[in-house]
Amino acid sequence: MNKHILTISAFAAITALIACGGEAKKEEANAVKNTGIDIANIDSTVKPVDDFYQFVNGNWMKNNPVPETESRWGSFNELDKQNKAKLLAILEEAAADKSAKPGSNVQKIGDFYSAAMDSVKLNADGANSLKDEFAAIENIKTTDDLVKVIAHLHTEGINPMFGGYVGQDPKISTEYILQYYQGGIGLPDRDYYTNKDERTIGIQKAYKEHISKMFQLLGDKPEVADKNANLIFGIETNFAKASMTKVEMRDPEKQYNKKTIKELSELTPAFNWNLYFEGIGAKNIANVIVAQPDFYKELNKQIKAVSINDWKTYIRWHLIDGTSSKLSDNFVKEHFNFYGTTLMGIPAMKPRWKNALEATDKSLGDALGQLFVQKHFTEESKKRVNEMVDNLTAAYEERIKTRDWMSPETKTKAIEKLKKFTRKLGYPDKWKDYSSLEINRNSYVVNFLNANKYEFALNMDKLGKPIDKGEWLMTPPTINAYYNPPMNEIVFPAGIMQPIFFNPDADDAVNYGAMGAIIGHEFTHGFDDEGSQFDGDGNLKNWWTEEDKTKFKAKTDILVKQFNSYVAIDSMHVNGELTLGENIADLGGLTISYYAFKKSLEGKTAPEKIDGFTAEQRFFMAWAQGWRGNMRPEYLKNMVQTNPHSPGNFRGNGPLSNMQEFYDAFGVKEGDKMYRPKAERAEIW
C-alpha cells in the first residue's frame, strides 16, 4: 500500500567555464553559483508556452539516446550510473578483502557479489544447485504434498499460485496481520492474458515459446516442452481472468476482506491452510486479509481441476522463472530475451557486474547500505532536506486552510493527519542483523534463496509483536522515495539526497523545484484518492464529510479526463484512472513546494535572474528537467498498460498546465498550447 515515486530523476549541474590565467580568475570562477539548470539542454526552437518539457529538455533528448542495455534513459539513470560506480567500489573492495571476519557484513556482501560474478562456476553448475528443489517437486503425490511445496517455495521468495506477507492491518494499524493477494502468473499483468489485440497476441505467443525453451534447457524434449508451455499458459490465463484489474486494485476498501481461518478454509476448501501456515512458520493465526476473494475462489477450482502432474509442471516453471537470472548464461540469456528484449525492447544485456550489484543491493540492502552511507552520505544534506520538510509542512497547512471546497471539519482532520506525519531521512536508525543468514561463494542461486528465506522469516516474525516503526521499505542507496499510508510516513533514502539530484550548490529555486516537489509529492500521497482514505493514525477510516468527498472527486475527475486525453504512443492513451494517485501527488507536490519556496524568500532580497531566468522560472525548469528521458517503444507501451505513473513528458507538462503560477512565470495566455481554460484546470491541494 506504500506509494512510490517511479523514475525519480537527477538534475544536471551546469559547469562553470574557467578561463586560463592567474589565481584571481580561478577564485572568481570557483565563486560562481551553480545554477543546477543546464541551459545547453534547452531547445530554443520550441516555445516554453507551447511545450515546456520539450523546451527545457529538447537538446538533452537529442543527444542522449537510450543505451543498448537499457529500456529507458533519463535524469534518474544518470544519477543511478554515478551511484553504481560508488557501490561497485564498495563491493570490489569487500570481495577482495581476505581478512574479512567470517559472518561479517563485509564477508557476506563480498561473497554474494563474488558468487554472482563467477561465470566459470555458474556455467559449469547450470541448474544443478536447484536439484533438491526439483526433487521435492517431483515427489509431490497428493494435494497436501502440493501445499507443503507451495509453502516451502513461498519462504524462498518463489510465488506460484498466490502471494502473501505480514503487514499492518489497514483498519487496525497497531496490529500486524497476514495478507494474501492474487498472483500465479508470469506476464506483467492480467490484461496480457485477456486482451486480444495484435500486440498482446504476439507477446502471448513469445511467452509460450520462452516457457518451452526454458523447459528444454532443463532437459525436456521439444514436444514435451511445448505441451508444458500450453498447459502453464492455460492455468495462468484462468488465474488472470479471476484477478482484479490494476484500476480496481486502487480501491483499498475493495481489498479489505478480513476472514477467520474457518472462513478462509470455506473460501478454498481444496487448499489445506493449516498445513500451509505450518510450512511458512506462521503460528496462532486467527484472521487473515484476502485482498481478492474471487481470485481465491478460482484458485480452489483450479486445485480440483488440475492434476497433480500438471501442478508439478506449473511449479517447475515458476521455480525456474524465479531463479533463471541467477543461473548459467544459457538460462540468463533466455530470461533476458523474453523479459528484456520482447517485453521492453532492450537489445543487449547489461554487463554482469551491474546485475550482480543490483542483486546484492536487493538481497543484502542494509549491509551494503551501511557501508554506502558511511562513505557517501553527508549529514549536511540530511539537515537541509529536513529544513525543506519543515517548510513544506508549514506550506501544506496553509494550503489546507485556504481550500474553499473543504469544510472546517474536514480541514481540521486533514491538519491533524499532516501533523502526525513521520519523516525518515537517509537511513534506518537500526540496521538489520544478518548473523543468521548464510552466504558463501559456493552458489549464487543458493545465496539468493537463503537471503529470501531470511527476509521471509523476518516478515513472519512480526506476527503478534508491536509495530516496528523503524522499518524501511527501501535500501539506503535507492534513488527514490515513498509514502506509506498505514505508517503515515514519508521516507527519503540517502540515494536521493545527493549532489546532482539534491544540489547543495544550487540556489533554492532549483532545489525546491526538484527535491521540494518530491517531498511535496510524498506528502500529497497522504491526501490523494487512496491515501486520503487513511486517517492520521494510519487506519483505513473515513474522516471526510460526504459533501467534501463529492467535491474532492469532482476535482480529481478533471485530472482523470486530462490524462486520459494524452496519447503516449500510437493509439495508446495514458490511463487517467490508473495514474490518478501519482498525478494528484505531482500536482499537489509541485504546488506546495512552490509556496514553500516563496515562503522561504520572505524577508530576503528578491533573487536575481540567473542565465536570464527568474527564480520562479528556474523553479519550474528544475521540475521539468527532472522528468527528461527517452524510452523504447516496447517499454513505453508496457508502462502505459501497467504502471501507475504517467510517462515523463506528461509528468513534466501536465501539472504545469493546471497552475496559474506557471502561467504567470512564463506569460502563458489563451492560444498557447500549454494553456488550459480555468474551468478545465484541476486545483486540489
PDB file of N, CA, C and O in Angstrom, residues 407-458:
ATOM      1  N   SER A 407     -14.784  21.624   4.080  1.00  0.00           N
ATOM      2  CA  SER A 407     -15.465  22.160   5.254  1.00  0.00           C
ATOM      3  C   SER A 407     -14.472  22.318   6.398  1.00  0.00           C
ATOM      4  O   SER A 407     -13.418  21.670   6.413  1.00  0.00           O
ATOM      5  N   PRO A 408     -14.775  23.173   7.377  1.00  0.00           N
ATOM      6  CA  PRO A 408     -13.890  23.342   8.538  1.00  0.00           C
ATOM      7  C   PRO A 408     -13.621  22.014   9.249  1.00  0.00           C
ATOM      8  O   PRO A 408     -12.502  21.776   9.719  1.00  0.00           O
ATOM      9  N   GLU A 409     -14.629  21.159   9.302  1.00  0.00           N
ATOM     10  CA  GLU A 409     -14.477  19.870   9.988  1.00  0.00           C
ATOM     11  C   GLU A 409     -13.418  19.004   9.311  1.00  0.00           C
ATOM     12  O   GLU A 409     -12.535  18.429   9.960  1.00  0.00           O
ATOM     13  N   THR A 410     -13.487  18.913   7.988  1.00  0.00           N
ATOM     14  CA  THR A 410     -12.526  18.089   7.253  1.00  0.00           C
ATOM     15  C   THR A 410     -11.141  18.727   7.275  1.00  0.00           C
ATOM     16  O   THR A 410     -10.127  18.017   7.362  1.00  0.00           O
ATOM     17  N   LYS A 411     -11.082  20.054   7.205  1.00  0.00           N
ATOM     18  CA  LYS A 411      -9.789  20.739   7.279  1.00  0.00           C
ATOM     19  C   LYS A 411      -9.072  20.421   8.589  1.00  0.00           C
ATOM     20  O   LYS A 411      -7.858  20.169   8.607  1.00  0.00           O
ATOM     21  N   THR A 412      -9.820  20.435   9.674  1.00  0.00           N
ATOM     22  CA  THR A 412      -9.229  20.152  10.989  1.00  0.00           C
ATOM     23  C   THR A 412      -8.605  18.764  11.010  1.00  0.00           C
ATOM     24  O   THR A 412      -7.476  18.575  11.492  1.00  0.00           O
ATOM     25  N   LYS A 413      -9.317  17.795  10.451  1.00  0.00           N
ATOM     26  CA  LYS A 413      -8.800  16.425  10.461  1.00  0.00           C
ATOM     27  C   LYS A 413      -7.635  16.252   9.486  1.00  0.00           C
ATOM     28  O   LYS A 413      -6.723  15.466   9.734  1.00  0.00           O
ATOM     29  N   ALA A 414      -7.665  16.994   8.382  1.00  0.00           N
ATOM     30  CA  ALA A 414      -6.546  16.944   7.440  1.00  0.00           C
ATOM     31  C   ALA A 414      -5.277  17.491   8.085  1.00  0.00           C
ATOM     32  O   ALA A 414      -4.189  16.922   7.934  1.00  0.00           O
ATOM     33  N   ILE A 415      -5.418  18.588   8.825  1.00  0.00           N
ATOM     34  CA  ILE A 415      -4.252  19.180   9.504  1.00  0.00           C
ATOM     35  C   ILE A 415      -3.759  18.247  10.607  1.00  0.00           C
ATOM     36  O   ILE A 415      -2.546  18.100  10.818  1.00  0.00           O
ATOM     37  N   GLU A 416      -4.679  17.582  11.292  1.00  0.00           N
ATOM     38  CA  GLU A 416      -4.289  16.592  12.305  1.00  0.00           C
ATOM     39  C   GLU A 416      -3.449  15.490  11.681  1.00  0.00           C
ATOM     40  O   GLU A 416      -2.427  15.072  12.237  1.00  0.00           O
ATOM     41  N   LYS A 417      -3.869  15.024  10.510  1.00  0.00           N
ATOM     42  CA  LYS A 417      -3.114  13.976   9.825  1.00  0.00           C
ATOM     43  C   LYS A 417      -1.742  14.501   9.410  1.00  0.00           C
ATOM     44  O   LYS A 417      -0.722  13.816   9.583  1.00  0.00           O
ATOM     45  N   LEU A 418      -1.699  15.690   8.860  1.00  0.00           N
ATOM     46  CA  LEU A 418      -0.435  16.285   8.423  1.00  0.00           C
ATOM     47  C   LEU A 418       0.551  16.359   9.586  1.00  0.00           C
ATOM     48  O   LEU A 418       1.740  16.044   9.430  1.00  0.00           O
ATOM     49  N   LYS A 419       0.076  16.769  10.754  1.00  0.00           N
ATOM     50  CA  LYS A 419       0.957  16.933  11.911  1.00  0.00           C
ATOM     51  C   LYS A 419       1.430  15.601  12.479  1.00  0.00           C
ATOM     52  O   LYS A 419       2.402  15.565  13.248  1.00  0.00           O
ATOM     53  N   LYS A 420       0.756  14.511  12.093  1.00  0.00           N
ATOM     54  CA  LYS A 420       1.159  13.181  12.568  1.00  0.00           C
ATOM     55  C   LYS A 420       2.104  12.474  11.601  1.00  0.00           C
ATOM     56  O   LYS A 420       2.533  11.350  11.869  1.00  0.00           O
ATOM     57  N   PHE A 421       2.423  13.131  10.482  1.00  0.00           N
ATOM     58  CA  PHE A 421       3.366  12.526   9.537  1.00  0.00           C
ATOM     59  C   PHE A 421       4.688  12.224  10.248  1.00  0.00           C
ATOM     60  O   PHE A 421       5.219  13.048  10.992  1.00  0.00           O
ATOM     61  N   THR A 422       5.233  11.042   9.986  1.00  0.00           N
ATOM     62  CA  THR A 422       6.584  10.696  10.429  1.00  0.00           C
ATOM     63  C   THR A 422       7.519  10.848   9.239  1.00  0.00           C
ATOM     64  O   THR A 422       7.168  10.482   8.122  1.00  0.00           O
ATOM     65  N   ARG A 423       8.707  11.373   9.467  1.00  0.00           N
ATOM     66  CA  ARG A 423       9.684  11.520   8.386  1.00  0.00           C
ATOM     67  C   ARG A 423      10.898  10.632   8.675  1.00  0.00           C
ATOM     68  O   ARG A 423      11.341  10.506   9.810  1.00  0.00           O
ATOM     69  N   LYS A 424      11.390  10.008   7.624  1.00  0.00           N
ATOM     70  CA  LYS A 424      12.608   9.206   7.723  1.00  0.00           C
ATOM     71  C   LYS A 424      13.556   9.677   6.626  1.00  0.00           C
ATOM     72  O   LYS A 424      13.193   9.657   5.444  1.00  0.00           O
ATOM     73  N   LEU A 425      14.741  10.067   7.024  1.00  0.00           N
ATOM     74  CA  LEU A 425      15.691  10.637   6.074  1.00  0.00           C
ATOM     75  C   LEU A 425      17.022   9.894   6.138  1.00  0.00           C
ATOM     76  O   LEU A 425      17.583   9.703   7.218  1.00  0.00           O
ATOM     77  N   GLY A 426      17.511   9.467   4.978  1.00  0.00           N
ATOM     78  CA  GLY A 426      18.857   8.918   4.884  1.00  0.00           C
ATOM     79  C   GLY A 426      18.952   7.420   5.025  1.00  0.00           C
ATOM     80  O   GLY A 426      19.163   6.697   4.045  1.00  0.00           O
ATOM     81  N   TYR A 427      18.778   6.924   6.251  1.00  0.00           N
ATOM     82  CA  TYR A 427      18.991   5.504   6.514  1.00  0.00           C
ATOM     83  C   TYR A 427      18.332   5.128   7.835  1.00  0.00           C
ATOM     84  O   TYR A 427      18.011   5.993   8.653  1.00  0.00           O
ATOM     85  N   PRO A 428      18.130   3.832   8.085  1.00  0.00           N
ATOM     86  CA  PRO A 428      17.457   3.406   9.318  1.00  0.00           C
ATOM     87  C   PRO A 428      18.274   3.727  10.564  1.00  0.00           C
ATOM     88  O   PRO A 428      19.507   3.764  10.530  1.00  0.00           O
ATOM     89  N   ASP A 429      17.576   3.927  11.670  1.00  0.00           N
ATOM     90  CA  ASP A 429      18.264   4.108  12.950  1.00  0.00           C
ATOM     91  C   ASP A 429      18.857   2.790  13.437  1.00  0.00           C
ATOM     92  O   ASP A 429      19.856   2.770  14.144  1.00  0.00           O
ATOM     93  N   LYS A 430      18.214   1.683  13.028  1.00  0.00           N
ATOM     94  CA  LYS A 430      18.685   0.353  13.427  1.00  0.00           C
ATOM     95  C   LYS A 430      18.841  -0.495  12.172  1.00  0.00           C
ATOM     96  O   LYS A 430      17.914  -0.649  11.385  1.00  0.00           O
ATOM     97  N   TRP A 431      20.038  -1.078  11.980  1.00  0.00           N
ATOM     98  CA  TRP A 431      20.312  -1.892  10.809  1.00  0.00           C
ATOM     99  C   TRP A 431      19.881  -3.338  11.049  1.00  0.00           C
ATOM    100  O   TRP A 431      19.852  -3.815  12.179  1.00  0.00           O
ATOM    101  N   LYS A 432      19.566  -4.035   9.962  1.00  0.00           N
ATOM    102  CA  LYS A 432      19.216  -5.449  10.064  1.00  0.00           C
ATOM    103  C   LYS A 432      20.415  -6.263  10.537  1.00  0.00           C
ATOM    104  O   LYS A 432      21.561  -5.974  10.188  1.00  0.00           O
ATOM    105  N   ASP A 433      20.128  -7.297  11.309  1.00  0.00           N
ATOM    106  CA  ASP A 433      21.161  -8.212  11.802  1.00  0.00           C
ATOM    107  C   ASP A 433      21.168  -9.444  10.903  1.00  0.00           C
ATOM    108  O   ASP A 433      20.249 -10.259  10.946  1.00  0.00           O
ATOM    109  N   TYR A 434      22.194  -9.579  10.091  1.00  0.00           N
ATOM    110  CA  TYR A 434      22.278 -10.683   9.135  1.00  0.00           C
ATOM    111  C   TYR A 434      23.039 -11.899   9.684  1.00  0.00           C
ATOM    112  O   TYR A 434      23.431 -12.777   8.912  1.00  0.00           O
ATOM    113  N   SER A 435      23.245 -11.964  10.991  1.00  0.00           N
ATOM    114  CA  SER A 435      24.079 -13.031  11.558  1.00  0.00           C
ATOM    115  C   SER A 435      23.527 -14.424  11.289  1.00  0.00           C
ATOM    116  O   SER A 435      24.292 -15.390  11.192  1.00  0.00           O
ATOM    117  N   SER A 436      22.214 -14.555  11.144  1.00  0.00           N
ATOM    118  CA  SER A 436      21.614 -15.872  10.906  1.00  0.00           C
ATOM    119  C   SER A 436      21.586 -16.254   9.426  1.00  0.00           C
ATOM    120  O   SER A 436      21.193 -17.374   9.077  1.00  0.00           O
ATOM    121  N   LEU A 437      22.012 -15.348   8.560  1.00  0.00           N
ATOM    122  CA  LEU A 437      21.953 -15.586   7.114  1.00  0.00           C
ATOM    123  C   LEU A 437      23.282 -16.160   6.615  1.00  0.00           C
ATOM    124  O   LEU A 437      24.337 -15.542   6.784  1.00  0.00           O
ATOM    125  N   GLU A 438      23.213 -17.322   5.998  1.00  0.00           N
ATOM    126  CA  GLU A 438      24.418 -17.966   5.479  1.00  0.00           C
ATOM    127  C   GLU A 438      24.656 -17.551   4.025  1.00  0.00           C
ATOM    128  O   GLU A 438      23.829 -17.799   3.150  1.00  0.00           O
ATOM    129  N   ILE A 439      25.795 -16.945   3.792  1.00  0.00           N
ATOM    130  CA  ILE A 439      26.219 -16.528   2.453  1.00  0.00           C
ATOM    131  C   ILE A 439      27.666 -16.976   2.250  1.00  0.00           C
ATOM    132  O   ILE A 439      28.521 -16.748   3.102  1.00  0.00           O
ATOM    133  N   ASN A 440      27.918 -17.629   1.117  1.00  0.00           N
ATOM    134  CA  ASN A 440      29.292 -18.016   0.789  1.00  0.00           C
ATOM    135  C   ASN A 440      29.487 -17.913  -0.720  1.00  0.00           C
ATOM    136  O   ASN A 440      28.608 -17.422  -1.428  1.00  0.00           O
ATOM    137  N   ARG A 441      30.618 -18.415  -1.208  1.00  0.00           N
ATOM    138  CA  ARG A 441      30.923 -18.291  -2.636  1.00  0.00           C
ATOM    139  C   ARG A 441      30.590 -19.550  -3.423  1.00  0.00           C
ATOM    140  O   ARG A 441      30.963 -19.665  -4.593  1.00  0.00           O
ATOM    141  N   ASN A 442      29.847 -20.465  -2.815  1.00  0.00           N
ATOM    142  CA  ASN A 442      29.584 -21.757  -3.464  1.00  0.00           C
ATOM    143  C   ASN A 442      28.517 -21.682  -4.554  1.00  0.00           C
ATOM    144  O   ASN A 442      28.638 -22.322  -5.591  1.00  0.00           O
ATOM    145  N   SER A 443      27.436 -20.919  -4.294  1.00  0.00           N
ATOM    146  CA  SER A 443      26.322 -20.902  -5.252  1.00  0.00           C
ATOM    147  C   SER A 443      25.569 -19.584  -5.182  1.00  0.00           C
ATOM    148  O   SER A 443      25.046 -19.209  -4.125  1.00  0.00           O
ATOM    149  N   TYR A 444      25.510 -18.908  -6.311  1.00  0.00           N
ATOM    150  CA  TYR A 444      24.770 -17.645  -6.419  1.00  0.00           C
ATOM    151  C   TYR A 444      23.292 -17.855  -6.121  1.00  0.00           C
ATOM    152  O   TYR A 444      22.698 -17.136  -5.300  1.00  0.00           O
ATOM    153  N   VAL A 445      22.682 -18.853  -6.738  1.00  0.00           N
ATOM    154  CA  VAL A 445      21.245 -19.041  -6.570  1.00  0.00           C
ATOM    155  C   VAL A 445      20.905 -19.474  -5.152  1.00  0.00           C
ATOM    156  O   VAL A 445      19.859 -19.081  -4.606  1.00  0.00           O
ATOM    157  N   VAL A 446      21.760 -20.266  -4.513  1.00  0.00           N
ATOM    158  CA  VAL A 446      21.505 -20.666  -3.127  1.00  0.00           C
ATOM    159  C   VAL A 446      21.614 -19.452  -2.208  1.00  0.00           C
ATOM    160  O   VAL A 446      20.807 -19.280  -1.284  1.00  0.00           O
ATOM    161  N   ASN A 447      22.592 -18.591  -2.452  1.00  0.00           N
ATOM    162  CA  ASN A 447      22.684 -17.336  -1.683  1.00  0.00           C
ATOM    163  C   ASN A 447      21.410 -16.518  -1.830  1.00  0.00           C
ATOM    164  O   ASN A 447      20.880 -15.961  -0.859  1.00  0.00           O
ATOM    165  N   PHE A 448      20.928 -16.437  -3.056  1.00  0.00           N
ATOM    166  CA  PHE A 448      19.699 -15.693  -3.354  1.00  0.00           C
ATOM    167  C   PHE A 448      18.509 -16.272  -2.587  1.00  0.00           C
ATOM    168  O   PHE A 448      17.747 -15.534  -1.943  1.00  0.00           O
ATOM    169  N   LEU A 449      18.356 -17.581  -2.623  1.00  0.00           N
ATOM    170  CA  LEU A 449      17.245 -18.220  -1.914  1.00  0.00           C
ATOM    171  C   LEU A 449      17.402 -18.086  -0.400  1.00  0.00           C
ATOM    172  O   LEU A 449      16.414 -17.879   0.317  1.00  0.00           O
ATOM    173  N   ASN A 450      18.628 -18.192   0.080  1.00  0.00           N
ATOM    174  CA  ASN A 450      18.863 -18.025   1.516  1.00  0.00           C
ATOM    175  C   ASN A 450      18.494 -16.616   1.979  1.00  0.00           C
ATOM    176  O   ASN A 450      17.907 -16.432   3.053  1.00  0.00           O
ATOM    177  N   ALA A 451      18.855 -15.625   1.171  1.00  0.00           N
ATOM    178  CA  ALA A 451      18.509 -14.243   1.514  1.00  0.00           C
ATOM    179  C   ALA A 451      16.995 -14.050   1.518  1.00  0.00           C
ATOM    180  O   ALA A 451      16.452 -13.352   2.384  1.00  0.00           O
ATOM    181  N   ASN A 452      16.307 -14.682   0.571  1.00  0.00           N
ATOM    182  CA  ASN A 452      14.846 -14.606   0.544  1.00  0.00           C
ATOM    183  C   ASN A 452      14.237 -15.260   1.776  1.00  0.00           C
ATOM    184  O   ASN A 452      13.265 -14.752   2.353  1.00  0.00           O
ATOM    185  N   LYS A 453      14.799 -16.398   2.180  1.00  0.00           N
ATOM    186  CA  LYS A 453      14.298 -17.087   3.377  1.00  0.00           C
ATOM    187  C   LYS A 453      14.506 -16.232   4.629  1.00  0.00           C
ATOM    188  O   LYS A 453      13.641 -16.190   5.513  1.00  0.00           O
ATOM    189  N   TYR A 454      15.647 -15.566   4.686  1.00  0.00           N
ATOM    190  CA  TYR A 454      15.918 -14.668   5.817  1.00  0.00           C
ATOM    191  C   TYR A 454      14.857 -13.570   5.888  1.00  0.00           C
ATOM    192  O   TYR A 454      14.296 -13.288   6.960  1.00  0.00           O
ATOM    193  N   GLU A 455      14.580 -12.919   4.744  1.00  0.00           N
ATOM    194  CA  GLU A 455      13.595 -11.839   4.719  1.00  0.00           C
ATOM    195  C   GLU A 455      12.197 -12.346   5.040  1.00  0.00           C
ATOM    196  O   GLU A 455      11.420 -11.681   5.738  1.00  0.00           O
ATOM    197  N   PHE A 456      11.870 -13.541   4.537  1.00  0.00           N
ATOM    198  CA  PHE A 456      10.544 -14.103   4.797  1.00  0.00           C
ATOM    199  C   PHE A 456      10.372 -14.383   6.287  1.00  0.00           C
ATOM    200  O   PHE A 456       9.331 -14.058   6.877  1.00  0.00           O
ATOM    201  N   ALA A 457      11.378 -14.985   6.904  1.00  0.00           N
ATOM    202  CA  ALA A 457      11.308 -15.290   8.335  1.00  0.00           C
ATOM    203  C   ALA A 457      11.203 -14.011   9.160  1.00  0.00           C
ATOM    204  O   ALA A 457      10.469 -13.947  10.156  1.00  0.00           O
ATOM    205  N   LEU A 458      11.940 -12.973   8.735  1.00  0.00           N
ATOM    206  CA  LEU A 458      11.879 -11.677   9.410  1.00  0.00           C
ATOM    207  C   LEU A 458      10.461 -11.117   9.340  1.00  0.00           C
ATOM    208  O   LEU A 458       9.943 -10.559  10.319  1.00  0.00           O
TER     209      LEU A 458
END
